[in-house]
XYZ file of N, CA and C in Angstrom:
618
model
N 7.349 21.261 -14.541
C 7.351 22.070 -15.734
C 8.978 22.541 -16.047
N 9.082 22.441 -17.266
C 10.582 22.671 -17.784
C 10.689 24.029 -17.836
N 11.613 24.610 -17.759
C 12.372 25.972 -17.790
C 11.622 26.501 -18.832
N 11.460 25.895 -20.234
C 10.947 26.708 -21.118
C 9.369 26.918 -21.045
N 8.816 25.909 -20.392
C 7.497 25.812 -20.344
C 7.284 27.204 -19.160
N 7.802 27.431 -18.081
C 7.880 28.398 -17.164
C 8.022 29.601 -17.960
N 9.112 29.832 -18.658
C 9.364 31.125 -19.586
C 8.271 31.495 -20.303
N 7.862 30.554 -21.168
C 6.511 30.846 -21.999
C 5.255 31.298 -20.986
N 4.958 30.653 -19.998
C 4.063 30.962 -19.032
C 4.053 32.370 -18.590
N 5.424 32.859 -18.323
C 5.780 34.405 -17.638
C 5.382 35.392 -19.081
N 5.627 34.922 -20.225
C 5.487 35.734 -21.109
C 4.091 35.771 -21.872
N 3.316 34.640 -21.932
C 1.973 34.571 -22.121
C 1.085 35.166 -21.057
N 1.147 34.768 -19.992
C 0.402 35.234 -18.964
C 0.426 36.712 -18.259
N 1.906 37.215 -18.253
C 2.211 38.428 -17.518
C 3.094 39.270 -18.282
N 3.286 38.950 -19.693
C 4.142 39.605 -20.568
C 5.688 39.884 -19.872
N 5.969 39.003 -19.372
C 7.455 39.249 -19.041
C 8.157 38.408 -19.908
N 9.342 39.124 -20.360
C 10.221 38.199 -21.446
C 11.542 37.841 -20.518
N 11.369 36.471 -20.196
C 12.308 35.649 -19.150
C 13.033 34.450 -20.234
N 14.174 34.369 -20.332
C 14.863 33.264 -20.940
C 14.585 32.059 -20.097
N 14.458 30.974 -20.839
C 14.552 29.632 -19.973
C 16.012 29.384 -19.199
N 16.969 30.007 -19.642
C 18.201 30.033 -18.919
C 18.086 30.754 -17.469
N 17.349 31.787 -17.632
C 17.133 32.724 -16.372
C 16.477 31.865 -15.310
N 15.247 31.299 -15.877
C 14.515 30.463 -14.980
C 15.506 29.301 -14.193
N 16.474 28.681 -14.996
C 17.192 27.708 -14.610
C 18.148 28.428 -13.486
N 18.506 29.583 -13.787
C 19.583 30.246 -12.814
C 18.638 30.726 -11.501
N 17.469 30.689 -11.737
C 16.691 31.120 -10.458
C 16.460 29.973 -9.606
N 16.299 28.473 -10.236
C 16.124 27.464 -9.768
C 17.551 27.119 -8.990
N 18.722 27.465 -9.577
C 19.785 27.046 -8.664
C 20.284 27.921 -7.694
N 19.355 29.043 -7.569
C 19.759 30.134 -6.731
C 21.218 30.986 -6.962
N 21.478 30.985 -8.210
C 22.521 31.857 -8.784
C 22.201 33.255 -8.964
N 20.912 33.610 -9.202
C 20.296 35.052 -9.195
C 18.910 35.105 -8.665
N 18.525 36.027 -8.178
C 17.010 36.213 -7.636
C 16.130 37.167 -8.710
N 14.897 36.519 -8.730
C 13.890 37.302 -9.526
C 13.399 38.531 -8.924
N 13.106 39.427 -9.471
C 12.440 40.779 -9.006
C 11.289 40.522 -8.463
N 10.640 41.593 -7.740
C 9.459 41.308 -6.834
C 8.349 40.713 -7.880
N 8.269 41.637 -9.096
C 7.075 41.378 -10.112
C 7.408 40.094 -10.729
N 8.724 39.690 -10.935
C 9.108 38.279 -11.646
C 8.614 37.158 -10.625
N 8.940 37.416 -9.239
C 8.562 36.343 -8.301
C 7.165 36.191 -8.284
N 6.213 37.284 -8.247
C 4.654 37.081 -8.300
C 4.272 36.483 -9.241
N 4.893 36.777 -10.519
C 4.297 36.214 -11.741
C 4.709 34.996 -11.638
N 6.003 34.395 -11.244
C 6.444 33.163 -11.194
C 5.508 32.205 -10.300
N 5.014 32.769 -9.324
C 4.170 32.112 -8.363
C 2.864 31.644 -8.933
N 2.286 32.888 -9.915
C 1.241 32.719 -10.555
C 1.237 31.524 -11.679
N 2.372 31.416 -12.255
C 2.472 30.444 -13.405
C 2.600 29.038 -12.519
N 3.295 28.855 -11.601
C 3.361 27.699 -10.856
C 2.390 27.376 -9.594
N 1.263 28.195 -9.774
C 0.069 27.857 -8.899
C 0.426 27.766 -7.467
N 1.297 28.706 -6.924
C 1.505 28.735 -5.422
C 1.534 30.165 -4.911
N 2.007 30.537 -3.831
C 2.129 31.807 -3.322
C 3.642 32.209 -3.173
N 3.968 33.532 -3.531
C 5.187 33.801 -3.544
C 6.153 33.369 -2.451
N 5.283 33.274 -1.161
C 6.394 32.773 -0.049
C 6.726 31.445 -0.199
N 6.017 30.597 -0.803
C 6.372 29.185 -0.942
C 7.593 29.216 -2.011
N 7.993 30.022 -2.681
C 8.992 29.959 -3.330
C 10.457 30.463 -2.719
N 10.235 30.889 -1.403
C 11.311 31.303 -0.858
C 11.409 30.360 0.470
N 12.492 29.472 0.506
C 12.866 28.395 1.320
C 12.975 29.132 2.699
N 13.832 30.006 3.049
C 13.929 30.693 4.320
C 14.183 32.233 4.077
N 13.220 33.054 4.348
C 13.328 34.323 4.310
C 14.648 34.922 4.865
N 15.485 35.777 4.490
C 16.545 36.539 5.038
C 16.517 37.985 5.095
N 16.337 38.481 3.725
C 16.371 39.847 3.506
C 14.837 40.528 3.925
N 14.885 41.896 3.952
C 13.398 42.510 4.266
C 12.501 42.099 3.174
N 13.060 42.006 1.748
C 12.238 41.954 0.453
C 11.690 40.585 0.715
N 12.521 39.527 0.984
C 12.073 38.222 1.197
C 11.021 37.835 2.482
N 11.314 38.642 3.602
C 10.329 38.454 4.543
C 8.977 39.184 4.109
N 9.087 40.195 3.632
C 7.674 40.933 3.137
C 7.136 40.192 2.211
N 7.766 39.729 1.099
C 7.202 38.887 0.100
C 6.258 37.423 0.743
N 7.226 36.792 1.572
C 6.757 35.653 2.443
C 5.410 36.045 3.203
N 5.289 37.203 3.410
C 4.051 37.774 4.133
C 2.895 38.224 3.200
N 3.177 37.897 1.914
C 2.131 38.544 0.916
C 1.978 39.991 0.961
N 3.013 40.867 1.342
C 2.653 42.355 1.429
C 3.373 42.971 0.370
N 2.584 43.930 -0.298
C 3.287 44.900 -1.113
C 4.016 45.890 -0.344
N 4.818 46.634 -1.083
C 5.761 47.681 -0.712
C 4.732 48.787 -0.151
N 3.698 49.128 -0.728
C 2.805 50.206 -0.242
C 1.957 49.829 1.004
N 1.505 48.506 1.266
C 0.963 48.164 2.455
C 1.823 48.250 3.667
N 3.181 47.683 3.383
C 4.078 47.672 4.574
C 4.355 48.854 4.905
N 4.612 49.741 3.916
C 5.101 51.120 4.537
C 3.986 51.818 5.124
N 2.592 51.691 4.716
C 1.760 52.311 5.426
C 1.431 51.814 6.845
N 1.910 50.510 6.927
C 1.661 49.956 8.392
C 2.850 50.575 9.206
N 3.875 50.844 8.682
C 5.024 51.043 9.447
C 5.007 52.625 9.557
N 4.303 53.546 8.936
C 4.220 54.982 8.918
C 5.460 55.505 8.108
N 5.632 54.850 6.966
C 6.598 55.336 6.213
C 6.215 55.508 4.648
N 6.994 56.608 3.924
C 6.570 56.831 2.689
C 7.134 55.607 1.837
N 6.399 54.949 0.965
C 6.788 53.714 0.227
C 8.283 54.034 -0.440
N 8.414 55.192 -1.153
C 9.720 55.403 -1.583
C 10.802 55.338 -0.525
N 10.658 55.715 0.619
C 11.467 55.674 1.550
C 11.915 54.154 2.078
N 10.857 53.591 2.176
C 10.899 52.167 2.603
C 11.833 51.243 1.458
N 11.296 51.357 0.270
C 11.849 50.859 -1.002
C 13.307 51.179 -0.893
N 13.826 52.163 -0.664
C 15.187 52.509 -0.913
C 15.853 51.472 0.461
N 15.341 51.433 1.744
C 15.817 50.829 2.791
C 15.884 49.461 2.341
N 14.867 48.812 1.685
C 14.689 47.436 1.254
C 15.665 46.935 0.188
N 16.053 48.181 -0.636
C 17.088 47.831 -1.920
C 18.366 47.744 -1.197
N 18.665 48.747 -0.322
C 19.979 48.682 0.219
C 20.406 47.865 1.260
N 19.424 47.313 1.699
C 19.407 46.157 3.085
C 20.002 47.067 4.250
N 19.600 48.235 4.421
C 20.137 48.902 5.602
C 18.688 49.632 6.133
N 18.352 49.110 7.116
C 17.026 49.909 7.908
C 17.329 51.029 8.702
N 16.751 52.074 8.424
C 16.974 53.242 9.249
C 15.692 53.783 9.943
N 14.771 52.975 9.958
C 13.454 53.278 11.030
C 13.867 53.657 12.434
N 13.101 54.307 12.901
C 13.039 54.846 14.379
C 12.674 53.457 15.137
N 12.404 53.716 16.599
C 12.227 52.620 17.288
C 10.935 52.150 17.259
N 9.897 53.116 16.930
C 8.351 52.670 16.822
C 8.158 51.798 15.554
N 9.008 52.420 14.615
C 8.889 51.742 13.216
C 9.603 50.425 13.404
N 10.834 50.374 13.929
C 11.518 49.057 14.156
C 10.629 48.078 14.822
N 9.842 48.473 16.020
C 9.049 47.498 16.627
C 7.964 47.124 15.490
N 7.334 48.016 14.815
C 6.170 47.592 14.144
C 6.755 46.654 12.786
N 7.907 46.960 12.395
C 8.395 46.183 11.313
C 8.509 44.509 11.850
N 9.118 44.416 12.853
C 9.121 43.247 13.541
C 7.905 42.419 13.693
N 6.939 43.241 14.337
C 5.590 42.739 14.326
C 4.921 42.286 13.239
N 4.872 43.350 12.143
C 4.008 43.053 10.961
C 4.759 41.842 10.123
N 6.068 41.822 10.240
C 6.644 40.610 9.308
C 6.891 39.347 10.295
N 6.513 39.486 11.679
C 6.601 38.285 12.385
C 8.269 37.771 12.637
N 9.164 38.742 12.807
C 10.477 38.538 12.956
C 10.982 38.196 14.406
N 11.853 37.185 14.510
C 12.603 37.035 15.655
C 13.622 38.141 15.718
N 14.289 38.400 17.146
C 15.386 39.346 17.187
C 16.575 38.995 16.492
N 16.823 37.651 16.026
C 17.884 37.417 15.095
C 17.660 37.845 13.754
N 16.479 37.272 13.466
C 15.865 37.793 11.846
C 15.898 39.117 11.738
N 15.490 40.000 12.670
C 15.326 41.407 12.648
C 16.623 42.004 12.411
N 17.780 41.506 13.149
C 19.019 42.006 12.927
C 19.673 41.642 11.764
N 19.510 40.232 11.304
C 20.160 39.985 9.857
C 19.434 40.846 8.552
N 18.044 40.955 8.813
C 17.241 41.463 7.622
C 17.428 42.772 7.721
N 17.987 43.581 8.804
C 18.069 45.139 8.606
C 19.630 45.536 8.511
N 20.430 44.334 8.347
C 21.915 44.588 8.324
C 22.473 45.054 9.262
N 22.117 44.730 10.715
C 22.844 45.420 11.777
C 23.652 44.435 12.641
N 24.140 43.324 11.861
C 25.045 42.235 12.670
C 25.971 43.097 13.289
N 26.920 43.630 12.457
C 28.356 44.209 12.879
C 28.075 45.180 14.082
N 27.062 45.871 14.000
C 26.655 47.051 14.775
C 26.454 46.572 16.166
N 25.691 45.425 16.054
C 25.217 44.908 17.374
C 26.341 44.012 17.961
N 27.052 43.414 17.316
C 28.317 42.765 18.079
C 29.316 43.687 18.653
N 29.422 44.789 18.009
C 30.445 45.987 18.541
C 29.857 46.641 19.710
N 28.549 46.796 19.779
C 27.966 47.302 20.994
C 27.862 46.344 22.103
N 27.804 45.246 21.913
C 27.641 43.965 23.011
C 29.224 43.794 23.479
N 29.989 44.029 22.600
C 31.342 43.703 23.115
C 31.934 44.910 24.016
N 31.416 46.130 23.515
C 31.827 47.424 24.408
C 31.063 47.395 25.600
N 29.695 46.797 25.905
C 29.019 46.632 26.907
C 29.508 45.893 28.087
N 29.979 44.625 27.699
C 30.447 43.779 28.566
C 31.844 44.144 28.978
N 32.566 44.642 28.232
C 34.027 45.103 28.748
C 34.120 46.552 29.347
N 33.060 47.504 29.431
C 33.229 48.584 30.134
C 31.736 48.727 30.885
N 31.229 49.988 30.908
C 30.051 50.032 31.862
C 28.791 49.606 30.739
N 28.015 48.468 31.132
C 27.130 48.120 30.310
C 25.793 49.339 30.313
N 25.744 49.879 31.347
C 24.498 50.944 31.399
C 24.550 51.863 30.304
N 25.688 52.216 29.867
C 25.938 53.224 28.912
C 25.436 52.746 27.493
N 25.178 51.483 27.344
C 24.793 50.682 26.121
C 23.308 50.532 26.139
N 22.585 50.877 26.885
C 21.143 50.379 26.858
C 20.567 51.331 25.920
N 20.787 52.738 25.870
C 20.205 53.373 24.877
C 20.418 53.051 23.543
N 21.580 53.040 23.149
C 22.062 52.550 21.688
C 21.489 51.350 21.295
N 21.411 50.543 22.233
C 20.786 48.967 21.901
C 19.716 49.162 21.703
N 18.818 50.038 22.518
C 17.368 50.103 22.443
C 16.831 50.687 21.146
N 17.838 51.583 20.669
C 17.559 52.014 19.320
C 17.566 50.970 18.138
N 18.662 50.152 18.597
C 18.916 49.147 17.480
C 17.875 48.051 17.481
N 17.411 47.736 18.564
C 16.491 46.456 18.574
C 15.174 46.579 19.092
N 14.295 46.091 18.596
C 12.779 46.185 19.122
C 12.647 45.134 20.475
N 13.163 45.634 21.608
C 12.983 45.055 22.518
C 12.781 45.905 23.903
N 11.974 45.384 24.790
C 11.692 46.445 26.032
C 13.145 46.807 26.846
N 13.023 48.109 27.230
C 14.219 48.482 28.087
C 14.530 47.609 29.267
N 13.611 47.335 30.061
C 13.798 46.733 31.246
C 14.277 45.481 31.065
N 14.037 44.795 29.963
C 14.386 43.379 29.517
C 15.884 43.658 29.100
N 16.155 44.451 28.124
C 17.419 44.599 27.708
C 18.443 44.947 28.678
N 18.041 45.733 29.809
C 18.970 46.009 30.876
C 19.186 44.753 31.600
N 18.291 43.839 31.785
C 18.797 42.526 32.765
C 19.385 41.571 31.771
N 19.637 41.703 30.419
C 20.277 40.989 29.495
C 21.560 41.329 29.700
N 21.666 42.685 29.520
C 23.128 43.358 29.463
C 23.816 43.274 30.870
N 23.224 43.355 32.066
C 23.819 42.927 33.368
C 24.157 41.672 33.559
N 23.545 40.811 32.939
C 23.750 39.215 33.064
C 25.044 39.111 32.375
N 24.960 39.567 30.867
C 26.177 39.359 30.040
C 27.396 39.930 30.697
N 27.440 41.109 31.234
C 28.412 41.824 31.760
C 28.816 41.018 32.887
N 28.057 40.622 33.697
C 28.546 39.588 34.890
C 29.391 38.539 34.511
N 28.504 37.846 33.460
C 29.406 36.383 32.952
C 30.787 36.816 32.314
N 30.981 37.680 31.836
C 32.138 38.165 31.335
C 33.241 38.535 32.292
N 32.844 39.345 33.103
C 33.698 39.727 34.332
C 34.108 38.628 35.277
N 33.150 37.584 35.440
C 33.185 36.339 36.147
C 34.275 35.484 35.342
N 34.260 35.355 34.290
C 35.213 34.440 33.498
C 36.487 34.922 33.520
N 36.561 36.512 33.477
C 38.021 36.902 33.365
C 38.488 36.856 34.732
N 37.815 37.041 35.852
C 38.369 36.820 37.024
C 38.754 35.407 37.322
N 38.005 34.544 37.258
C 38.212 33.074 37.339
C 39.354 32.669 36.606
N 39.700 33.208 35.305
C 40.930 32.686 34.729
C 42.179 33.455 35.250
N 42.067 34.669 35.800
C 43.043 35.288 36.233
C 43.502 34.667 37.529
N 42.775 33.841 38.229
C 42.939 33.373 39.633
C 43.857 32.122 39.397
N 43.870 31.503 38.130
C 44.647 30.078 37.975
C 46.079 30.515 38.107
N 46.916 29.946 38.986
C 48.507 30.036 39.045
C 49.170 31.135 38.016
N 50.085 31.350 38.300
C 51.316 32.042 37.521
C 50.762 33.215 36.583
N 50.015 33.983 37.212
C 49.384 35.101 36.595
C 47.936 34.892 35.734
N 48.111 33.920 35.019
C 46.845 33.413 34.194
C 46.760 34.378 32.951
N 47.650 35.160 32.373
C 47.327 36.048 31.538
C 46.951 35.465 30.251
N 47.625 34.520 29.746
C 47.288 34.046 28.512
C 45.826 33.321 28.556
N 45.517 32.616 29.734
C 44.347 32.039 30.006
C 43.223 33.062 30.117
N 43.314 33.923 30.701
C 42.388 35.036 30.601
C 42.148 35.694 29.315
N 43.119 35.783 28.539
C 43.089 36.576 27.179
C 42.045 35.701 26.286
N 42.474 34.313 26.235
C 41.828 33.217 25.644
C 40.267 33.225 26.113
N 39.846 33.142 27.234
C 38.720 33.228 27.605
C 37.937 34.240 27.275
N 38.592 35.485 27.484
C 37.907 36.797 26.871
C 37.510 36.796 25.737
N 38.660 36.509 24.641
C 38.232 36.430 23.211
C 37.245 35.330 22.877
N 37.259 34.255 23.509
C 36.021 33.188 23.213
C 35.074 33.637 23.682
N 34.910 34.409 24.655
C 33.281 34.873 25.136
C 32.860 36.027 24.020
N 33.857 36.970 23.774
C 33.341 37.990 22.840
C 33.132 37.615 21.580
N 33.624 36.433 21.139
C 33.486 35.753 19.950
C 31.957 35.238 19.816
N 31.629 34.603 20.975
C 30.305 34.070 20.980
C 29.340 35.039 21.697
N 29.533 36.193 21.895
C 28.622 37.147 22.534
C 27.180 37.331 21.720
N 27.199 37.291 20.487
C 25.871 37.625 19.935
C 24.994 36.397 20.272
N 25.709 34.991 19.922
C 24.871 33.980 20.276
C 24.223 33.817 21.934
N 25.078 34.299 22.739
C 24.835 34.296 24.053
C 23.813 35.365 24.507
N 23.907 36.568 23.703
C 22.713 37.455 23.791
C 21.438 37.051 23.439
N 21.397 36.294 22.237
C 20.243 35.624 21.676
C 19.422 34.733 22.598
N 20.465 34.048 23.189
C 19.953 32.931 24.240
C 19.251 33.501 25.529
N 19.889 34.841 25.896
C 19.411 35.362 27.132
C 17.971 36.302 26.962
N 17.936 36.917 25.632
C 17.231 37.917 25.224
C 15.904 37.132 24.719
N 15.954 35.921 24.153
C 14.656 35.137 23.600
C 14.514 35.428 22.199
N 13.847 34.740 21.727
C 13.710 34.652 20.097
C 12.679 35.849 19.721
N 11.573 36.128 20.385
C 10.832 36.988 19.904
C 11.148 38.626 20.051
N 11.016 39.311 18.883
C 11.260 40.607 18.919
C 10.106 41.497 19.669
């Protein structure tokens, strides 16, 4: 279907006034349709909304790919629809531990998908860097609030990460003439990749 035909279908079937140029912008990924527009677009193209999203990234995209309305997802999470909608619109998840676990379960999110969809990437990286360079035990609680992961598993992962970082630092310091530059490079390299290392140790499922 040409963009003009899609625009006509949106107007005739759903009463949405969308210009053919807007349809073309959707196709190129320059702008995104609203939830109502995406649902209508799927109807016009005879497919599900999820099929129009190549790789869900945001909370909204994950919700739509699962075919859930805001009201249904909010109810299953134990949230007011308006409160959830605000978090989805801003991309900043503020649910509690139980709600976070429910969100990951209902939307089928891996740990990495959960962190990206809830806008917690930078916070996670900062907490992990602090955990491996100081006392990891102090970061079990804040990371537990951030991630839907069992406490005992999180403790094992943090202890392992901390041990790997400390071993790397000790090893580089033992290389002749002080090893200062080498240890600094090794430490920075490890910290730069710490989130990826965390995913590999923690596993994919939330």
